[in-house]
Amino acid sequence: MRALAITDLNLEDCAAREINGLIKTQTAAKETKVLFEAGSEELAKVAYRSQTIYRLMALLDSFSFDEKEDPLKKIKKSVESSGLAEWFEKKTTFCVRSLMAETREIEKNIFEPKVGELVLNKIKKEKKFTPVVSLENPNVLILVYLYKDSCYWGIDLAGDLSHRDYKIFTNRHSLKGPLAASLLHLSGYTGKEKLLLPFVKDGTLAVEAGYFSGKISPQRAAEFSFLKLKPFKKTDWKKFFLEEEKKRDYKVKNIFASDSFSPN
């Protein structure tokens, strides 16, 4: 299936290299995103192991729009012609969420319910039942990503992949985990070299380097949304995660981090 990963602007090549290192695929890096093809287990591996991406979705469609066009009208046509219904079963709950960057001003509290209405109409027409909306814990999270004059939408597979459990005490200088990981990739760090971080602040760079060097997932405690999705239900996920955990190495060496600020 087609997939889209959202990452930091100007660091897309770092995310593309990471994805190519995790699975065998061809990637296309564009502003803030990486496009690629992958199967369900490959997508799960990217969600579980990737450090450089913020969101991961199964891409259903994309299109561009100009200043005079209403994105909602184009989304309506896109939803009607999509394979969205394949992701729904009779008891499937859903909701719509959007991410917007450098695009025209759009009210999310108006935009998202209208897209949700399009989804309802689509499923009622093709599946002959009305899916239930669940804003708190949906089975299917439909993610709409608007960037400049482009729209990408699909099924969110893993939620917020920038979340890190070690981020307990942060400060205003803290880096997001994906940004720190991308900077390590940008530096040419492969996990085998000695790494010296003399101004580590809250330690984000050091921890991300440890994850990378030890092949440790930053999402070990995550509750992945893809586990609820119809196309992903045939896989033995317990076995999958056990196999992935066997690859980790907690005996991380050659990372030296310090900071002159005593609370760090």
Short mmCIF file of C-alpha atoms in Angstrom, two decimals:
data_model
loop_
_atom_site.label_atom_id
_atom_site.label_comp_id
_atom_site.label_asym_id
_atom_site.label_seq_id
_atom_site.Cartn_x
_atom_site.Cartn_y
_atom_site.Cartn_z
CA MET A 1 0.00 0.00 0.00
CA ARG A 2 1.04 3.61 -0.46
CA ALA A 3 2.36 5.33 2.64
CA LEU A 4 3.33 8.82 3.74
CA ALA A 5 5.62 9.77 6.61
CA ILE A 6 5.66 13.33 7.96
CA THR A 7 9.00 14.71 9.11
CA ASP A 8 10.91 17.98 9.59
CA LEU A 9 11.30 20.47 6.75
CA ASN A 10 14.70 20.19 5.00
CA LEU A 11 15.45 16.90 6.80
CA GLU A 12 13.31 14.69 4.58
CA ASP A 13 16.36 12.90 3.15
CA CYS A 14 17.29 11.77 6.67
CA ALA A 15 13.86 10.18 7.14
CA ALA A 16 14.05 8.62 3.66
CA ARG A 17 17.45 7.06 4.43
CA GLU A 18 16.15 5.72 7.73
CA ILE A 19 13.09 4.15 6.08
CA ASN A 20 15.28 2.61 3.35
CA GLY A 21 17.47 1.17 6.10
CA LEU A 22 14.49 -0.44 7.84
CA ILE A 23 12.63 -1.90 4.85
CA LYS A 24 13.24 -2.57 1.16
CA THR A 25 11.36 0.14 -0.71
CA GLN A 26 11.78 3.15 -2.95
CA THR A 27 11.22 6.49 -1.26
CA ALA A 28 10.38 9.91 -2.67
CA ALA A 29 11.27 12.82 -0.40
CA LYS A 30 9.24 16.01 -0.69
CA GLU A 31 8.85 19.02 1.60
CA THR A 32 8.05 17.72 5.13
CA LYS A 33 7.16 14.22 3.89
CA VAL A 34 8.41 10.94 2.47
CA LEU A 35 6.30 8.81 0.13
CA PHE A 36 6.86 5.07 -0.29
CA GLU A 37 5.19 1.69 -0.86
CA ALA A 38 5.07 -0.98 1.85
CA GLY A 39 3.15 -3.98 3.15
CA SER A 40 1.44 -4.14 6.54
CA GLU A 41 4.40 -5.68 8.42
CA GLU A 42 6.84 -3.27 6.78
CA LEU A 43 4.70 -0.31 7.83
CA ALA A 44 4.55 -1.71 11.36
CA LYS A 45 8.34 -1.95 11.39
CA VAL A 46 8.67 1.68 10.31
CA ALA A 47 6.20 2.78 12.99
CA TYR A 48 7.98 0.74 15.65
CA ARG A 49 11.59 1.52 14.81
CA SER A 50 11.66 4.91 13.11
CA GLN A 51 13.06 7.83 15.09
CA THR A 52 12.86 10.61 12.51
CA ILE A 53 9.15 10.79 11.66
CA TYR A 54 6.20 12.44 13.38
CA ARG A 55 3.25 10.68 11.73
CA LEU A 56 2.75 7.69 9.46
CA MET A 57 -0.33 7.11 7.32
CA ALA A 58 -1.63 4.70 4.71
CA LEU A 59 -2.11 7.21 1.91
CA LEU A 60 -5.47 7.03 0.16
CA ASP A 61 -5.13 10.08 -2.07
CA SER A 62 -3.40 13.41 -2.64
CA PHE A 63 -4.10 16.48 -4.73
CA SER A 64 -3.16 20.13 -5.10
CA PHE A 65 -5.40 23.18 -4.99
CA ASP A 66 -4.99 26.85 -5.87
CA GLU A 67 -6.05 29.99 -4.04
CA LYS A 68 -9.45 30.08 -5.70
CA GLU A 69 -10.32 26.43 -5.04
CA ASP A 70 -12.07 25.11 -1.96
CA PRO A 71 -10.09 22.14 -0.56
CA LEU A 72 -13.33 20.64 0.80
CA LYS A 73 -14.80 20.33 -2.68
CA LYS A 74 -11.72 18.49 -3.90
CA ILE A 75 -11.70 16.28 -0.81
CA LYS A 76 -15.33 15.37 -1.51
CA LYS A 77 -14.42 14.07 -4.97
CA SER A 78 -11.36 12.35 -3.55
CA VAL A 79 -13.30 10.56 -0.79
CA GLU A 80 -16.04 9.46 -3.20
CA SER A 81 -13.53 7.81 -5.55
CA SER A 82 -11.27 6.33 -2.84
CA GLY A 83 -11.04 2.82 -1.41
CA LEU A 84 -11.85 4.09 2.09
CA ALA A 85 -14.73 1.64 2.59
CA GLU A 86 -12.26 -1.29 2.62
CA TRP A 87 -11.04 -0.11 6.03
CA PHE A 88 -14.51 -0.25 7.64
CA GLU A 89 -16.42 -3.08 9.26
CA LYS A 90 -19.85 -2.88 10.86
CA LYS A 91 -18.57 -2.01 14.36
CA THR A 92 -15.74 0.27 13.18
CA THR A 93 -15.62 3.66 14.86
CA PHE A 94 -13.81 6.62 13.33
CA CYS A 95 -12.91 10.28 13.56
CA VAL A 96 -11.17 12.86 11.38
CA ARG A 97 -8.15 14.90 12.42
CA SER A 98 -6.11 17.39 10.40
CA LEU A 99 -2.60 18.80 10.37
CA MET A 100 -1.98 22.10 8.62
CA ALA A 101 1.25 23.93 7.84
CA GLU A 102 1.96 26.98 5.70
CA THR A 103 -1.46 26.80 4.09
CA ARG A 104 -4.45 29.12 4.02
CA GLU A 105 -6.36 29.79 7.23
CA ILE A 106 -8.88 26.99 7.75
CA GLU A 107 -10.95 26.50 10.88
CA LYS A 108 -10.26 22.97 12.11
CA ASN A 109 -13.46 22.81 14.15
CA ILE A 110 -15.42 23.39 10.91
CA PHE A 111 -13.18 21.53 8.47
CA GLU A 112 -12.90 18.22 10.35
CA PRO A 113 -16.65 17.65 10.94
CA LYS A 114 -17.34 18.39 7.27
CA VAL A 115 -14.78 15.80 6.17
CA GLY A 116 -16.32 13.42 8.71
CA GLU A 117 -19.72 13.94 7.07
CA LEU A 118 -18.20 13.01 3.69
CA VAL A 119 -16.82 9.83 5.22
CA LEU A 120 -20.20 8.94 6.75
CA ASN A 121 -21.94 9.37 3.40
CA LYS A 122 -19.30 7.27 1.66
CA ILE A 123 -19.62 4.34 4.07
CA LYS A 124 -23.43 4.50 4.20
CA LYS A 125 -23.56 4.36 0.40
CA GLU A 126 -21.08 1.51 -0.10
CA LYS A 127 -21.42 -0.55 3.10
CA LYS A 128 -25.11 0.08 3.86
CA PHE A 129 -24.49 0.95 7.52
CA THR A 130 -23.66 4.11 9.45
CA PRO A 131 -20.30 4.03 11.27
CA VAL A 132 -20.09 5.51 14.76
CA VAL A 133 -17.97 8.58 15.43
CA SER A 134 -15.57 8.24 18.37
CA LEU A 135 -13.47 11.30 19.14
CA GLU A 136 -11.56 9.69 22.02
CA ASN A 137 -10.66 6.18 20.87
CA PRO A 138 -11.55 5.53 17.22
CA ASN A 139 -10.72 2.32 15.37
CA VAL A 140 -9.96 4.35 12.24
CA LEU A 141 -8.32 7.76 12.50
CA ILE A 142 -8.55 9.58 9.19
CA LEU A 143 -5.72 12.08 8.93
CA VAL A 144 -5.80 15.04 6.52
CA TYR A 145 -2.46 16.78 5.99
CA LEU A 146 -2.57 20.19 4.33
CA TYR A 147 0.81 21.65 3.41
CA LYS A 148 0.95 24.82 1.31
CA ASP A 149 -1.21 24.06 -1.76
CA SER A 150 -1.23 20.27 -1.35
CA CYS A 151 -3.49 17.87 0.49
CA TYR A 152 -2.63 14.32 1.54
CA TRP A 153 -5.12 12.17 3.38
CA GLY A 154 -5.38 8.61 4.56
CA ILE A 155 -5.47 6.32 7.59
CA ASP A 156 -3.24 7.22 10.52
CA LEU A 157 -1.27 4.14 11.55
CA ALA A 158 0.51 5.02 14.76
CA GLY A 159 -0.53 8.33 16.29
CA ASP A 160 2.10 10.82 17.45
CA LEU A 161 5.47 9.17 16.79
CA SER A 162 7.36 12.16 18.22
CA HIS A 163 6.29 11.14 21.73
CA ARG A 164 9.10 9.88 23.94
CA ASP A 165 8.64 8.27 27.36
CA TYR A 166 11.95 9.67 28.60
CA LYS A 167 10.75 13.24 28.07
CA ILE A 168 9.79 13.91 31.70
CA PHE A 169 11.76 17.04 32.58
CA THR A 170 12.24 19.32 29.59
CA ASN A 171 13.26 22.93 29.08
CA ARG A 172 12.72 25.58 26.42
CA HIS A 173 15.84 24.39 24.59
CA SER A 174 14.62 20.78 24.31
CA LEU A 175 14.68 19.14 20.90
CA LYS A 176 11.88 16.93 19.67
CA GLY A 177 13.01 13.31 19.41
CA PRO A 178 12.58 13.12 15.60
CA LEU A 179 14.56 16.34 15.08
CA ALA A 180 17.40 15.09 17.29
CA ALA A 181 17.46 11.75 15.44
CA SER A 182 17.51 13.52 12.05
CA LEU A 183 20.46 15.65 13.17
CA LEU A 184 22.35 12.48 14.10
CA HIS A 185 21.65 11.05 10.63
CA LEU A 186 22.71 14.36 9.08
CA SER A 187 26.03 14.21 10.93
CA GLY A 188 26.79 10.81 9.41
CA TYR A 189 26.52 8.94 12.72
CA THR A 190 26.06 5.21 12.13
CA GLY A 191 26.01 3.97 15.74
CA LYS A 192 29.52 2.51 15.54
CA GLU A 193 31.58 5.66 16.12
CA LYS A 194 32.49 7.30 19.41
CA LEU A 195 30.09 10.18 19.97
CA LEU A 196 30.92 13.17 22.17
CA LEU A 197 28.08 15.54 23.16
CA PRO A 198 29.55 18.29 25.41
CA PHE A 199 26.40 20.47 25.50
CA VAL A 200 23.70 17.86 25.79
CA LYS A 201 21.09 20.02 27.61
CA ASP A 202 18.28 17.59 28.59
CA GLY A 203 19.98 14.62 26.95
CA THR A 204 17.72 14.15 23.93
CA LEU A 205 20.59 13.74 21.44
CA ALA A 206 22.34 11.22 23.70
CA VAL A 207 19.20 9.11 24.22
CA GLU A 208 18.33 9.14 20.51
CA ALA A 209 21.90 8.10 19.71
CA GLY A 210 21.53 5.23 22.19
CA TYR A 211 18.28 4.13 20.59
CA PHE A 212 19.89 4.20 17.15
CA SER A 213 23.09 2.44 18.19
CA GLY A 214 21.26 -0.28 20.12
CA LYS A 215 18.40 -0.72 17.60
CA ILE A 216 16.00 0.13 20.41
CA SER A 217 12.47 1.22 19.58
CA PRO A 218 11.44 4.65 20.91
CA GLN A 219 7.85 3.37 20.82
CA ARG A 220 8.15 0.23 22.95
CA ALA A 221 5.19 1.24 25.16
CA ALA A 222 3.02 2.68 22.38
CA GLU A 223 -0.48 1.44 21.64
CA PHE A 224 -0.39 1.44 17.85
CA SER A 225 -3.63 2.28 16.08
CA PHE A 226 -2.81 -0.07 13.18
CA LEU A 227 -3.55 -3.01 15.51
CA LYS A 228 -7.26 -2.13 15.24
CA LEU A 229 -7.32 -1.82 11.45
CA LYS A 230 -9.00 -4.38 9.20
CA PRO A 231 -6.09 -4.85 6.70
CA PHE A 232 -3.68 -5.49 9.60
CA LYS A 233 -5.66 -8.12 11.53
CA LYS A 234 -4.24 -11.23 9.83
CA THR A 235 -0.71 -10.70 11.22
CA ASP A 236 0.50 -12.31 14.45
CA TRP A 237 1.59 -9.06 16.07
CA LYS A 238 2.75 -10.66 19.31
CA LYS A 239 5.27 -12.70 17.34
CA PHE A 240 6.22 -9.64 15.27
CA PHE A 241 7.05 -7.49 18.31
CA LEU A 242 8.96 -10.33 19.99
CA GLU A 243 11.12 -10.71 16.88
CA GLU A 244 11.78 -6.98 16.76
CA GLU A 245 12.74 -6.90 20.43
CA LYS A 246 15.30 -9.67 19.86
CA LYS A 247 17.27 -7.25 17.66
CA ARG A 248 17.82 -4.68 20.40
CA ASP A 249 21.11 -4.30 22.27
CA TYR A 250 20.98 -2.39 25.55
CA LYS A 251 24.77 -2.54 25.96
CA VAL A 252 25.24 0.78 24.20
CA LYS A 253 28.84 2.01 24.20
CA ASN A 254 30.90 5.01 23.10
CA ILE A 255 28.32 7.75 23.72
CA PHE A 256 29.72 10.44 26.01
CA ALA A 257 27.39 13.26 27.07
CA SER A 258 27.79 16.15 29.50
CA ASP A 259 26.49 19.62 30.17
CA SER A 260 27.85 22.58 32.16
CA PHE A 261 24.38 23.37 33.55
CA SER A 262 24.27 21.43 36.82
CA PRO A 263 20.52 20.45 36.80
CA ASN A 264 21.21 18.52 33.57
#
